[in-house]
């Protein structure tokens, strides 16, 4: 792919056909980011489409900056769309849909792991959206802390602290086996 900033400049100069390059680059990452929040394939696909549509419509408002990546802007849009979705829908974690990356189980190998993940996700809901969001972005989406900081509007150190405290609470409630389910994939 060409230099991303140059592609964005060209898109903003009305060469909208180049948006497909950004779409192809970020589709899988945005889908997974959303999927790990909503846990249903169809809803994740719909919200991913909504994310890219909103990004396409608003690309002219994106300000190219050295310190903020385009991916952070895109993840922020996706995050806001998921927040809007959960304002009108209660989160559910159907066991039959707990598979990763387009129904290819990576680390969810058996029913016991699926059940444990469901318990942990419900526990994360109890801890609050902020903790759950940072935990999922760091563990499942493998987003660096500086980018999580840009997406959430929190400092990098605050994101690290929230993640560490959340991980500790999961460890205290579920033990090391639960953490390994998340980290080994």
PDB file of C-alpha atoms in Angstrom:
ATOM      1  CA  UNK A   1       0.000   0.000   0.000  1.00  0.00           C
ATOM      2  CA  UNK A   2       1.162   3.536  -0.718  1.00  0.00           C
ATOM      3  CA  UNK A   3       1.965   5.877   2.141  1.00  0.00           C
ATOM      4  CA  UNK A   4      -1.218   5.976   4.205  1.00  0.00           C
ATOM      5  CA  UNK A   5      -1.096   9.723   4.758  1.00  0.00           C
ATOM      6  CA  UNK A   6      -0.783  10.329   1.043  1.00  0.00           C
ATOM      7  CA  UNK A   7      -3.763   8.061   0.343  1.00  0.00           C
ATOM      8  CA  UNK A   8      -5.807   9.998   2.902  1.00  0.00           C
ATOM      9  CA  UNK A   9      -4.787  13.308   1.331  1.00  0.00           C
ATOM     10  CA  UNK A  10      -5.893  12.020  -2.077  1.00  0.00           C
ATOM     11  CA  UNK A  11      -9.193  10.735  -0.673  1.00  0.00           C
ATOM     12  CA  UNK A  12      -9.800  14.104   0.948  1.00  0.00           C
ATOM     13  CA  UNK A  13      -9.100  15.699  -2.437  1.00  0.00           C
ATOM     14  CA  UNK A  14     -12.080  13.777  -3.829  1.00  0.00           C
ATOM     15  CA  UNK A  15     -10.350  10.628  -5.035  1.00  0.00           C
ATOM     16  CA  UNK A  16     -12.767   8.552  -2.980  1.00  0.00           C
ATOM     17  CA  UNK A  17     -11.940   5.367  -4.910  1.00  0.00           C
ATOM     18  CA  UNK A  18      -8.736   5.031  -2.866  1.00  0.00           C
ATOM     19  CA  UNK A  19     -10.770   4.433   0.303  1.00  0.00           C
ATOM     20  CA  UNK A  20     -10.851   0.749  -0.666  1.00  0.00           C
ATOM     21  CA  UNK A  21      -7.129   0.590   0.223  1.00  0.00           C
ATOM     22  CA  UNK A  22      -7.855   1.702   3.777  1.00  0.00           C
ATOM     23  CA  UNK A  23     -10.853  -0.606   3.959  1.00  0.00           C
ATOM     24  CA  UNK A  24      -8.803  -3.638   2.930  1.00  0.00           C
ATOM     25  CA  UNK A  25      -6.010  -2.723   5.340  1.00  0.00           C
ATOM     26  CA  UNK A  26      -8.231  -2.348   8.404  1.00  0.00           C
ATOM     27  CA  UNK A  27     -11.248  -4.588   7.752  1.00  0.00           C
ATOM     28  CA  UNK A  28     -10.032  -7.610   9.732  1.00  0.00           C
ATOM     29  CA  UNK A  29      -8.741  -5.537  12.665  1.00  0.00           C
ATOM     30  CA  UNK A  30     -11.945  -3.511  12.990  1.00  0.00           C
ATOM     31  CA  UNK A  31     -14.105  -6.618  12.622  1.00  0.00           C
ATOM     32  CA  UNK A  32     -12.201  -8.388  15.411  1.00  0.00           C
ATOM     33  CA  UNK A  33     -12.264  -5.277  17.594  1.00  0.00           C
ATOM     34  CA  UNK A  34     -16.046  -5.163  17.304  1.00  0.00           C
ATOM     35  CA  UNK A  35     -16.551  -8.934  17.433  1.00  0.00           C
ATOM     36  CA  UNK A  36     -14.774  -9.215  20.777  1.00  0.00           C
ATOM     37  CA  UNK A  37     -17.238  -6.705  22.156  1.00  0.00           C
ATOM     38  CA  UNK A  38     -20.526  -7.985  20.726  1.00  0.00           C
ATOM     39  CA  UNK A  39     -19.730 -11.707  20.310  1.00  0.00           C
ATOM     40  CA  UNK A  40     -22.100 -12.329  17.442  1.00  0.00           C
ATOM     41  CA  UNK A  41     -20.855 -12.619  13.892  1.00  0.00           C
ATOM     42  CA  UNK A  42     -23.826 -10.967  12.186  1.00  0.00           C
ATOM     43  CA  UNK A  43     -23.876  -7.996  14.548  1.00  0.00           C
ATOM     44  CA  UNK A  44     -20.095  -7.589  14.265  1.00  0.00           C
ATOM     45  CA  UNK A  45     -20.366  -7.563  10.476  1.00  0.00           C
ATOM     46  CA  UNK A  46     -23.162  -4.960  10.586  1.00  0.00           C
ATOM     47  CA  UNK A  47     -21.291  -2.702  13.004  1.00  0.00           C
ATOM     48  CA  UNK A  48     -18.084  -3.074  10.995  1.00  0.00           C
ATOM     49  CA  UNK A  49     -19.925  -1.949   7.862  1.00  0.00           C
ATOM     50  CA  UNK A  50     -21.395   0.957   9.784  1.00  0.00           C
ATOM     51  CA  UNK A  51     -17.899   1.922  10.982  1.00  0.00           C
ATOM     52  CA  UNK A  52     -16.451   2.057   7.483  1.00  0.00           C
ATOM     53  CA  UNK A  53     -19.468   3.875   6.114  1.00  0.00           C
ATOM     54  CA  UNK A  54     -19.152   6.537   8.809  1.00  0.00           C
ATOM     55  CA  UNK A  55     -15.386   6.786   8.230  1.00  0.00           C
ATOM     56  CA  UNK A  56     -15.961   7.177   4.487  1.00  0.00           C
ATOM     57  CA  UNK A  57     -18.548   9.898   5.011  1.00  0.00           C
ATOM     58  CA  UNK A  58     -16.341  11.755   7.500  1.00  0.00           C
ATOM     59  CA  UNK A  59     -12.861  11.262   6.047  1.00  0.00           C
ATOM     60  CA  UNK A  60     -12.733  14.921   5.046  1.00  0.00           C
ATOM     61  CA  UNK A  61     -12.843  15.839   8.748  1.00  0.00           C
ATOM     62  CA  UNK A  62      -9.869  13.601   9.613  1.00  0.00           C
ATOM     63  CA  UNK A  63      -6.822  15.727  10.354  1.00  0.00           C
ATOM     64  CA  UNK A  64      -3.547  14.145   9.350  1.00  0.00           C
ATOM     65  CA  UNK A  65      -1.207  14.450  12.315  1.00  0.00           C
ATOM     66  CA  UNK A  66       2.129  12.910  13.146  1.00  0.00           C
ATOM     67  CA  UNK A  67       1.094  11.903  16.658  1.00  0.00           C
ATOM     68  CA  UNK A  68      -2.281  10.337  15.895  1.00  0.00           C
ATOM     69  CA  UNK A  69      -2.626   7.374  13.617  1.00  0.00           C
ATOM     70  CA  UNK A  70      -5.482   6.896  11.183  1.00  0.00           C
ATOM     71  CA  UNK A  71      -6.127   3.522  12.808  1.00  0.00           C
ATOM     72  CA  UNK A  72      -6.794   5.271  16.148  1.00  0.00           C
ATOM     73  CA  UNK A  73      -9.375   7.488  14.465  1.00  0.00           C
ATOM     74  CA  UNK A  74     -11.000   4.437  12.867  1.00  0.00           C
ATOM     75  CA  UNK A  75     -11.002   2.458  16.139  1.00  0.00           C
ATOM     76  CA  UNK A  76     -12.558   5.466  17.871  1.00  0.00           C
ATOM     77  CA  UNK A  77     -15.389   5.463  15.341  1.00  0.00           C
ATOM     78  CA  UNK A  78     -15.861   1.708  15.833  1.00  0.00           C
ATOM     79  CA  UNK A  79     -15.780   2.108  19.597  1.00  0.00           C
ATOM     80  CA  UNK A  80     -18.426   4.835  19.523  1.00  0.00           C
ATOM     81  CA  UNK A  81     -20.636   2.736  17.269  1.00  0.00           C
ATOM     82  CA  UNK A  82     -20.376  -0.189  19.696  1.00  0.00           C
ATOM     83  CA  UNK A  83     -21.191   2.115  22.629  1.00  0.00           C
ATOM     84  CA  UNK A  84     -24.287   3.338  20.757  1.00  0.00           C
ATOM     85  CA  UNK A  85     -25.233  -0.258  20.013  1.00  0.00           C
ATOM     86  CA  UNK A  86     -24.996  -1.269  23.682  1.00  0.00           C
ATOM     87  CA  UNK A  87     -27.121   1.672  24.756  1.00  0.00           C
ATOM     88  CA  UNK A  88     -30.045  -0.087  23.114  1.00  0.00           C
ATOM     89  CA  UNK A  89     -28.968  -3.749  23.430  1.00  0.00           C
ATOM     90  CA  UNK A  90     -27.997  -5.820  26.443  1.00  0.00           C
ATOM     91  CA  UNK A  91     -24.741  -7.720  25.880  1.00  0.00           C
ATOM     92  CA  UNK A  92     -25.105 -11.465  25.459  1.00  0.00           C
ATOM     93  CA  UNK A  93     -22.424 -14.071  25.059  1.00  0.00           C
ATOM     94  CA  UNK A  94     -23.948 -17.080  23.299  1.00  0.00           C
ATOM     95  CA  UNK A  95     -21.770 -20.142  23.812  1.00  0.00           C
ATOM     96  CA  UNK A  96     -22.325 -21.393  20.284  1.00  0.00           C
ATOM     97  CA  UNK A  97     -20.931 -18.123  18.879  1.00  0.00           C
ATOM     98  CA  UNK A  98     -17.800 -17.964  21.033  1.00  0.00           C
ATOM     99  CA  UNK A  99     -15.421 -18.581  18.197  1.00  0.00           C
ATOM    100  CA  UNK A 100     -12.786 -16.247  16.974  1.00  0.00           C
ATOM    101  CA  UNK A 101     -11.891 -14.824  13.589  1.00  0.00           C
ATOM    102  CA  UNK A 102     -14.823 -15.691  11.384  1.00  0.00           C
ATOM    103  CA  UNK A 103     -15.788 -18.902  13.158  1.00  0.00           C
ATOM    104  CA  UNK A 104     -12.279 -20.346  13.312  1.00  0.00           C
ATOM    105  CA  UNK A 105     -11.622 -21.304  16.917  1.00  0.00           C
ATOM    106  CA  UNK A 106      -8.139 -20.182  17.877  1.00  0.00           C
ATOM    107  CA  UNK A 107      -8.065 -20.502  21.626  1.00  0.00           C
ATOM    108  CA  UNK A 108     -11.640 -21.448  22.429  1.00  0.00           C
ATOM    109  CA  UNK A 109     -11.047 -25.155  22.103  1.00  0.00           C
ATOM    110  CA  UNK A 110     -13.740 -26.740  24.201  1.00  0.00           C
ATOM    111  CA  UNK A 111     -16.995 -26.104  26.011  1.00  0.00           C
ATOM    112  CA  UNK A 112     -15.217 -25.566  29.328  1.00  0.00           C
ATOM    113  CA  UNK A 113     -13.141 -22.711  27.838  1.00  0.00           C
ATOM    114  CA  UNK A 114     -16.259 -21.238  26.231  1.00  0.00           C
ATOM    115  CA  UNK A 115     -18.045 -21.345  29.562  1.00  0.00           C
ATOM    116  CA  UNK A 116     -15.098 -19.726  31.358  1.00  0.00           C
ATOM    117  CA  UNK A 117     -14.885 -16.935  28.769  1.00  0.00           C
ATOM    118  CA  UNK A 118     -18.606 -16.305  29.142  1.00  0.00           C
ATOM    119  CA  UNK A 119     -18.180 -16.024  32.914  1.00  0.00           C
ATOM    120  CA  UNK A 120     -15.234 -13.640  32.533  1.00  0.00           C
ATOM    121  CA  UNK A 121     -17.079 -11.446  30.022  1.00  0.00           C
ATOM    122  CA  UNK A 122     -20.035 -11.175  32.384  1.00  0.00           C
ATOM    123  CA  UNK A 123     -17.601 -10.333  35.190  1.00  0.00           C
ATOM    124  CA  UNK A 124     -16.010  -7.652  32.999  1.00  0.00           C
ATOM    125  CA  UNK A 125     -19.483  -6.196  32.431  1.00  0.00           C
ATOM    126  CA  UNK A 126     -19.839  -5.953  36.219  1.00  0.00           C
ATOM    127  CA  UNK A 127     -16.478  -4.153  36.477  1.00  0.00           C
ATOM    128  CA  UNK A 128     -17.639  -1.554  33.970  1.00  0.00           C
ATOM    129  CA  UNK A 129     -17.409  -0.699  30.310  1.00  0.00           C
ATOM    130  CA  UNK A 130     -14.117   1.179  30.604  1.00  0.00           C
ATOM    131  CA  UNK A 131     -12.234  -1.730  32.184  1.00  0.00           C
ATOM    132  CA  UNK A 132     -13.763  -4.243  29.801  1.00  0.00           C
ATOM    133  CA  UNK A 133     -12.964  -2.100  26.793  1.00  0.00           C
ATOM    134  CA  UNK A 134      -9.306  -1.572  27.704  1.00  0.00           C
ATOM    135  CA  UNK A 135      -8.888  -5.245  28.610  1.00  0.00           C
ATOM    136  CA  UNK A 136     -10.350  -6.447  25.321  1.00  0.00           C
ATOM    137  CA  UNK A 137      -8.397  -3.931  23.239  1.00  0.00           C
ATOM    138  CA  UNK A 138      -5.136  -5.007  24.877  1.00  0.00           C
ATOM    139  CA  UNK A 139      -5.649  -8.783  25.107  1.00  0.00           C
ATOM    140  CA  UNK A 140      -7.689  -9.684  22.036  1.00  0.00           C
ATOM    141  CA  UNK A 141      -7.010  -6.858  19.649  1.00  0.00           C
ATOM    142  CA  UNK A 142      -3.363  -6.530  20.679  1.00  0.00           C
ATOM    143  CA  UNK A 143      -3.595  -2.750  20.456  1.00  0.00           C
ATOM    144  CA  UNK A 144      -0.595  -0.917  21.952  1.00  0.00           C
ATOM    145  CA  UNK A 145      -1.234   1.228  25.018  1.00  0.00           C
ATOM    146  CA  UNK A 146      -0.462   4.475  23.184  1.00  0.00           C
ATOM    147  CA  UNK A 147      -3.166   3.706  20.648  1.00  0.00           C
ATOM    148  CA  UNK A 148      -5.622   2.614  23.371  1.00  0.00           C
ATOM    149  CA  UNK A 149      -4.893   5.975  24.962  1.00  0.00           C
ATOM    150  CA  UNK A 150      -5.848   7.804  21.761  1.00  0.00           C
ATOM    151  CA  UNK A 151      -9.022   5.742  21.335  1.00  0.00           C
ATOM    152  CA  UNK A 152     -10.229   6.167  24.925  1.00  0.00           C
ATOM    153  CA  UNK A 153      -8.920   9.673  25.591  1.00  0.00           C
ATOM    154  CA  UNK A 154      -7.045   8.476  28.676  1.00  0.00           C
ATOM    155  CA  UNK A 155      -3.337   8.739  29.316  1.00  0.00           C
ATOM    156  CA  UNK A 156      -1.123   5.816  28.381  1.00  0.00           C
ATOM    157  CA  UNK A 157      -0.199   5.261  32.030  1.00  0.00           C
ATOM    158  CA  UNK A 158      -3.858   5.315  33.048  1.00  0.00           C
ATOM    159  CA  UNK A 159      -4.645   2.666  30.406  1.00  0.00           C
ATOM    160  CA  UNK A 160      -1.788   0.495  31.687  1.00  0.00           C
ATOM    161  CA  UNK A 161      -3.007   0.891  35.257  1.00  0.00           C
ATOM    162  CA  UNK A 162      -6.629   0.060  34.371  1.00  0.00           C
ATOM    163  CA  UNK A 163      -5.484  -3.001  32.423  1.00  0.00           C
ATOM    164  CA  UNK A 164      -3.256  -4.224  35.270  1.00  0.00           C
ATOM    165  CA  UNK A 165      -6.010  -3.791  37.863  1.00  0.00           C
ATOM    166  CA  UNK A 166      -8.549  -5.546  35.651  1.00  0.00           C
ATOM    167  CA  UNK A 167      -6.169  -8.430  35.015  1.00  0.00           C
ATOM    168  CA  UNK A 168      -5.556  -8.710  38.760  1.00  0.00           C
ATOM    169  CA  UNK A 169      -9.307  -8.845  39.487  1.00  0.00           C
ATOM    170  CA  UNK A 170      -9.786 -11.555  36.856  1.00  0.00           C
ATOM    171  CA  UNK A 171      -6.886 -13.493  38.380  1.00  0.00           C
ATOM    172  CA  UNK A 172      -8.341 -13.139  41.900  1.00  0.00           C
ATOM    173  CA  UNK A 173     -11.771 -14.331  40.801  1.00  0.00           C
ATOM    174  CA  UNK A 174     -10.895 -16.996  38.224  1.00  0.00           C
ATOM    175  CA  UNK A 175      -7.252 -17.920  38.757  1.00  0.00           C
ATOM    176  CA  UNK A 176      -4.347 -18.233  36.397  1.00  0.00           C
ATOM    177  CA  UNK A 177      -6.100 -20.753  34.124  1.00  0.00           C
ATOM    178  CA  UNK A 178      -8.609 -18.089  33.067  1.00  0.00           C
ATOM    179  CA  UNK A 179      -5.859 -15.661  32.145  1.00  0.00           C
ATOM    180  CA  UNK A 180      -4.071 -18.334  30.130  1.00  0.00           C
ATOM    181  CA  UNK A 181      -7.234 -18.915  28.081  1.00  0.00           C
ATOM    182  CA  UNK A 182      -7.000 -15.298  26.960  1.00  0.00           C
ATOM    183  CA  UNK A 183      -3.268 -15.021  26.507  1.00  0.00           C
ATOM    184  CA  UNK A 184      -2.464 -18.277  24.734  1.00  0.00           C
ATOM    185  CA  UNK A 185      -3.903 -18.133  21.271  1.00  0.00           C
TER     186      UNK A 185
END
